[in-house]
Coordinates of N, CA and C in Angstrom, one line a residue:
X23 N 105.2 47.9 142.1 CA 105.4 49.0 143.1 C 104.4 50.2 142.8
X24 N 103.8 50.7 143.8 CA 102.8 51.8 143.6 C 103.5 53.1 144.0
X25 N 103.4 54.1 143.1 CA 103.9 55.4 143.4 C 102.9 56.2 144.1
X26 N 103.2 56.7 145.3 CA 102.2 57.4 146.1 C 102.5 58.9 146.0
X27 N 101.4 59.6 145.8 CA 101.5 61.1 145.7 C 102.2 61.7 146.9
X28 N 101.9 61.2 148.1 CA 102.6 61.8 149.3 C 104.1 61.6 149.4
X29 N 104.6 60.6 148.6 CA 106.0 60.2 148.6 C 106.8 60.9 147.5
X30 N 106.1 61.6 146.6 CA 106.7 62.2 145.5 C 106.9 63.7 145.7
X31 N 108.1 64.2 145.3 CA 108.4 65.7 145.5 C 108.7 66.2 144.1
X32 N 108.6 67.6 144.0 CA 109.0 68.3 142.8 C 110.5 68.0 142.6
X33 N 110.9 67.6 141.4 CA 112.3 67.2 141.1 C 112.5 65.7 141.2
X34 N 111.6 65.0 141.6 CA 111.7 63.5 141.6 C 112.0 63.1 140.2
X35 N 113.1 62.3 140.0 CA 113.5 61.9 138.7 C 112.9 60.5 138.5
X36 N 112.3 60.2 137.3 CA 111.8 58.9 136.9 C 113.0 58.2 136.3
X37 N 113.0 56.9 136.4 CA 114.1 56.1 135.8 C 114.2 56.4 134.3
X38 N 115.3 56.8 133.8 CA 115.5 57.1 132.4 C 115.5 55.8 131.6
X39 N 115.2 55.8 130.3 CA 115.2 54.6 129.5 C 115.7 55.0 128.1
X40 N 116.2 53.9 127.4 CA 116.6 54.0 126.0 C 115.8 53.1 125.2
X41 N 115.3 53.6 124.0 CA 114.5 52.8 123.2 C 115.1 52.7 121.8
X42 N 115.6 51.5 121.4 CA 116.2 51.3 120.1 C 115.1 51.4 119.0
X43 N 115.5 51.9 117.8 CA 114.6 52.0 116.7 C 115.3 51.5 115.5
X44 N 114.8 50.5 114.8 CA 115.4 50.1 113.6 C 114.4 50.2 112.4
X45 N 114.9 50.0 111.2 CA 114.0 50.0 110.1 C 112.8 49.0 110.3
X46 N 113.2 47.8 110.8 CA 112.1 46.8 111.1 C 111.1 47.3 112.1
X47 N 111.5 48.1 113.1 CA 110.6 48.7 114.0 C 109.6 49.6 113.3
X48 N 110.1 50.4 112.4 CA 109.3 51.3 111.6 C 108.3 50.6 110.7
X49 N 108.7 49.5 110.1 CA 107.8 48.7 109.3 C 106.7 48.1 110.1
X50 N 107.0 47.6 111.3 CA 106.0 47.0 112.2 C 105.0 48.1 112.6
X51 N 105.6 49.3 113.0 CA 104.7 50.4 113.4 C 103.8 50.9 112.3
X52 N 104.4 51.0 111.1 CA 103.5 51.4 110.0 C 102.4 50.4 109.8
X53 N 102.6 49.2 109.9 CA 101.5 48.2 109.7 C 100.5 48.3 110.8
X54 N 101.0 48.5 112.0 CA 100.0 48.6 113.2 C 99.2 49.9 113.1
X55 N 99.9 51.0 112.7 CA 99.2 52.3 112.7 C 98.5 52.7 111.4
X56 N 98.9 52.0 110.3 CA 98.3 52.3 109.0 C 99.0 53.5 108.4
X57 N 100.1 54.0 109.0 CA 100.8 55.2 108.4 C 102.0 54.7 107.6
X58 N 101.7 54.6 106.3 CA 102.7 54.1 105.3 C 103.4 55.2 104.5
X59 N 103.4 56.4 105.1 CA 104.1 57.5 104.4 C 105.5 57.0 104.1
X60 N 106.0 57.2 102.9 CA 107.3 56.7 102.5 C 108.5 57.3 103.2
X61 N 108.3 58.5 103.8 CA 109.4 59.0 104.6 C 109.8 58.1 105.8
X62 N 109.0 57.2 106.1 CA 109.3 56.3 107.2 C 109.9 54.9 106.8
X63 N 110.0 54.7 105.5 CA 110.5 53.4 105.0 C 111.3 53.5 103.7
X64 N 111.2 54.5 103.0 CA 111.9 54.6 101.7 C 113.0 55.7 101.7
X65 N 114.2 55.2 101.8 CA 115.3 56.2 102.0 C 115.5 57.1 100.8
X66 N 115.3 56.6 99.6 CA 115.4 57.5 98.4 C 114.4 58.6 98.5
X67 N 113.2 58.3 98.8 CA 112.1 59.3 98.9 C 112.4 60.3 100.0
X68 N 112.8 59.8 101.2 CA 113.1 60.7 102.3 C 114.2 61.7 102.0
X69 N 115.3 61.2 101.3 CA 116.4 62.1 100.9 C 115.9 63.1 99.8
X70 N 115.0 62.7 98.9 CA 114.5 63.6 97.9 C 113.7 64.7 98.4
X71 N 113.0 64.5 99.6 CA 112.2 65.5 100.2 C 113.0 66.3 101.2
X72 N 114.3 66.1 101.3 CA 115.1 66.9 102.1 C 115.4 66.4 103.5
X73 N 115.0 65.2 103.8 CA 115.2 64.6 105.2 C 116.6 64.0 105.2
X74 N 117.2 63.9 106.4 CA 118.5 63.3 106.5 C 118.6 61.8 106.2
X75 N 117.5 61.1 106.3 CA 117.3 59.7 106.2 C 115.9 59.3 106.4
X76 N 115.5 58.1 106.4 CA 114.2 57.6 106.8 C 114.0 58.1 108.3
X77 N 112.9 58.5 108.6 CA 112.7 59.0 110.0 C 111.6 58.2 110.7
X78 N 111.7 58.2 112.0 CA 110.7 57.5 112.8 C 109.4 58.3 112.8
X79 N 108.3 57.6 112.9 CA 107.0 58.3 113.0 C 106.9 59.2 114.2
X80 N 106.4 60.3 114.1 CA 106.2 61.2 115.3 C 105.4 60.6 116.4
X81 N 104.3 59.9 116.0 CA 103.5 59.3 117.1 C 104.2 58.1 117.7
X82 N 105.1 57.4 117.0 CA 105.9 56.4 117.5 C 106.9 57.0 118.6
X83 N 107.5 58.0 118.2 CA 108.5 58.7 119.1 C 107.8 59.2 120.4
X84 N 106.6 59.8 120.2 CA 105.8 60.2 121.3 C 105.4 59.0 122.2
X85 N 105.0 57.9 121.6 CA 104.6 56.8 122.4 C 105.8 56.2 123.2
X86 N 107.0 56.1 122.6 CA 108.1 55.6 123.3 C 108.4 56.5 124.5
X87 N 108.4 57.8 124.3 CA 108.7 58.7 125.4 C 107.8 58.5 126.6
X88 N 106.5 58.3 126.4 CA 105.5 58.2 127.5 C 105.7 56.9 128.3
X89 N 106.4 55.9 127.7 CA 106.6 54.7 128.4 C 107.4 54.9 129.7
X90 N 108.2 55.9 129.7 CA 109.0 56.2 131.0 C 108.0 56.5 132.1
X91 N 106.9 57.2 131.8 CA 105.9 57.6 132.8 C 105.0 56.4 133.1
X92 N 104.6 55.6 132.1 CA 103.7 54.5 132.4 C 104.4 53.4 133.1
X93 N 105.7 53.2 132.8 CA 106.5 52.2 133.5 C 106.7 52.6 135.0
X94 N 106.8 53.9 135.2 CA 107.0 54.5 136.6 C 105.7 54.3 137.4
X95 N 104.6 54.6 136.8 CA 103.3 54.5 137.5 C 102.8 53.0 137.6
X96 N 103.2 52.3 136.6 CA 102.7 50.9 136.6 C 101.3 50.8 136.0
X97 N 100.8 52.0 135.6 CA 99.4 52.0 135.1 C 99.2 53.0 134.0
X98 N 99.1 52.6 132.8 CA 98.9 53.5 131.7 C 97.7 54.5 131.9
X99 N 96.7 54.0 132.5 CA 95.5 54.8 132.8 C 95.7 55.9 133.7
X100 N 96.9 56.0 134.4 CA 97.2 57.1 135.3 C 97.5 58.3 134.5
X101 N 97.9 58.2 133.3 CA 98.2 59.4 132.4 C 96.9 60.0 132.0
X102 N 96.6 61.2 132.5 CA 95.4 61.9 132.2 C 95.5 62.9 131.0
X103 N 96.7 63.4 130.8 CA 97.0 64.4 129.7 C 98.4 64.1 129.3
X104 N 98.7 64.3 128.0 CA 100.0 64.2 127.4 C 100.1 64.9 126.1
X105 N 101.1 65.7 126.0 CA 101.3 66.5 124.8 C 102.8 66.8 124.6
X106 N 103.1 67.0 123.3 CA 104.5 67.3 122.9 C 104.5 68.2 121.7
X107 N 105.7 68.8 121.5 CA 105.9 69.5 120.2 C 107.0 68.7 119.5
X108 N 106.9 68.4 118.3 CA 107.9 67.7 117.5 C 108.9 68.7 117.1
X109 N 110.2 68.6 117.6 CA 111.2 69.6 117.3 C 112.2 69.2 116.3
X110 N 112.5 67.9 116.2 CA 113.4 67.3 115.3 C 113.0 65.9 114.9
X111 N 113.3 65.4 113.7 CA 113.0 64.0 113.4 C 114.0 63.1 114.0
X112 N 113.6 61.8 114.1 CA 114.5 60.8 114.5 C 115.0 60.0 113.3
X113 N 116.2 60.3 112.8 CA 116.7 59.6 111.6 C 117.0 58.1 112.0
X114 N 116.6 57.2 111.1 CA 116.9 55.8 111.4 C 117.7 55.2 110.3
X115 N 119.0 55.2 110.4 CA 119.8 54.6 109.3 C 119.6 53.1 109.1
X116 N 119.9 52.7 107.9 CA 119.8 51.3 107.6 C 121.2 50.6 107.7
X117 N 121.7 50.6 109.0 CA 123.0 50.1 109.2 C 123.1 48.9 110.2
X118 N 121.9 48.3 110.4 CA 121.9 47.2 111.3 C 121.8 47.6 112.8
X119 N 121.9 48.9 113.1 CA 121.9 49.4 114.4 C 120.7 50.3 114.6
X120 N 120.4 51.2 113.7 CA 119.3 52.1 113.7 C 119.6 53.3 114.6
X121 N 118.6 53.7 115.4 CA 118.8 54.9 116.3 C 118.3 54.5 117.7
X122 N 118.6 55.4 118.6 CA 118.2 55.2 120.0 C 117.5 56.5 120.4
X123 N 116.3 56.3 121.0 CA 115.6 57.5 121.6 C 115.9 57.4 123.1
X124 N 116.6 58.4 123.7 CA 116.9 58.4 125.1 C 115.8 59.3 125.8
X125 N 115.2 58.8 126.8 CA 114.1 59.6 127.5 C 114.4 59.7 129.0
X126 N 114.3 60.9 129.5 CA 114.4 61.2 130.9 C 113.2 62.0 131.3
X127 N 112.8 62.0 132.6 CA 111.6 62.7 133.0 C 111.8 63.0 134.5
X128 N 111.1 64.1 134.9 CA 111.0 64.4 136.3 C 109.7 65.1 136.7
X129 N 109.4 65.0 137.9 CA 108.1 65.6 138.4 C 108.4 67.1 138.5
X130 N 107.6 67.9 137.7 CA 107.8 69.4 137.6 C 106.9 70.1 138.6
X131 N 105.7 69.6 138.8 CA 104.7 70.2 139.7 C 103.9 69.2 140.4
X132 N 103.5 69.5 141.6 CA 102.5 68.7 142.3 C 101.2 69.5 142.2
X133 N 100.1 68.9 141.7 CA 98.9 69.5 141.5 C 97.8 69.0 142.5
X134 N 96.6 69.5 142.4 CA 95.5 69.1 143.3 C 95.1 67.7 142.9
X135 N 94.4 67.0 143.7 CA 93.7 65.7 143.5 C 94.7 64.6 143.1
X136 N 95.8 64.6 143.8 CA 96.8 63.5 143.6 C 97.4 63.5 142.2
X137 N 97.4 64.7 141.6 CA 98.0 64.7 140.2 C 99.4 65.4 140.3
X138 N 100.2 65.0 139.4 CA 101.5 65.6 139.2 C 101.8 65.9 137.7
X139 N 102.5 66.9 137.4 CA 103.0 67.2 136.1 C 104.4 66.6 135.9
X140 N 104.6 65.8 134.9 CA 105.9 65.2 134.6 C 106.4 65.8 133.3
X141 N 107.6 66.4 133.4 CA 108.2 66.9 132.2 C 109.2 65.9 131.6
X142 N 109.2 65.6 130.3 CA 110.0 64.6 129.7 C 111.0 65.3 128.8
X143 N 112.2 64.7 128.6 CA 113.2 65.1 127.6 C 113.5 63.9 126.8
X144 N 113.3 64.0 125.5 CA 113.6 62.9 124.6 C 114.7 63.4 123.6
X145 N 115.7 62.6 123.4 CA 116.8 63.0 122.5 C 117.2 61.7 121.7
X146 N 117.8 62.0 120.6 CA 118.5 61.0 119.8 C 119.8 61.7 119.3
X147 N 120.9 60.9 119.4 CA 122.2 61.5 119.0 C 122.5 62.8 119.6
X148 N 122.1 63.0 120.9 CA 122.4 64.2 121.6 C 121.5 65.4 121.2
X149 N 120.5 65.2 120.3 CA 119.6 66.3 119.8 C 118.2 66.0 120.4
X150 N 117.7 67.1 120.9 CA 116.3 67.0 121.5 C 115.3 66.8 120.4
X151 N 114.4 65.8 120.5 CA 113.5 65.5 119.4 C 112.0 65.9 119.8
X152 N 111.8 66.1 121.1 CA 110.4 66.5 121.5 C 110.6 67.7 122.4
X153 N 109.8 68.7 122.2 CA 109.8 69.9 123.0 C 108.5 70.0 123.8
X154 N 108.5 70.7 124.9 CA 107.2 70.9 125.6 C 106.5 69.6 125.9
X155 N 107.3 68.5 126.2 CA 106.8 67.2 126.4 C 106.4 67.1 127.9
X156 N 105.1 67.0 128.1 CA 104.5 67.1 129.4 C 103.4 66.1 129.6
X157 N 103.3 65.5 130.8 CA 102.2 64.6 131.1 C 101.6 65.0 132.4
X158 N 100.3 64.9 132.6 CA 99.7 65.0 133.9 C 99.2 63.6 134.3
X159 N 99.6 63.2 135.5 CA 99.5 61.8 136.0 C 98.8 61.9 137.3
X160 N 97.8 61.0 137.5 CA 97.2 60.8 138.8 C 97.8 59.7 139.5
X161 N 98.3 60.0 140.7 CA 98.9 59.0 141.6 C 98.0 58.6 142.7
X162 N 98.3 57.5 143.4 CA 97.4 57.0 144.5 C 97.7 57.8 145.8

């Protein structure tokens, strides 16, 4: 399905999604990204440095959030700009369940040249984990 600029209004909500995160997810991401910081896999170390538990990589969290936009457009190349502020970590307990990143998004502005600004909200456990999460997307 192609999202057309002329059919989108300010306030259009994108389909919300939930992204589960387990310790195994973090290990796979560490291997793919090369980010082996022990706060992402070593619970003892994470607690010693004052974190509530092992935490998800910030870039992983950011990547999961933008999936709401890329799934909506059907084209990852439609994302022209994307930025966030990391406001809280995503703790990932070693309990067989892990954490869930909940992401919602809506069209905040219609811009020139078939572009729209999409604002995203990402939470875990009811706490916002990304602030100022915005993407500029070109639609057809």
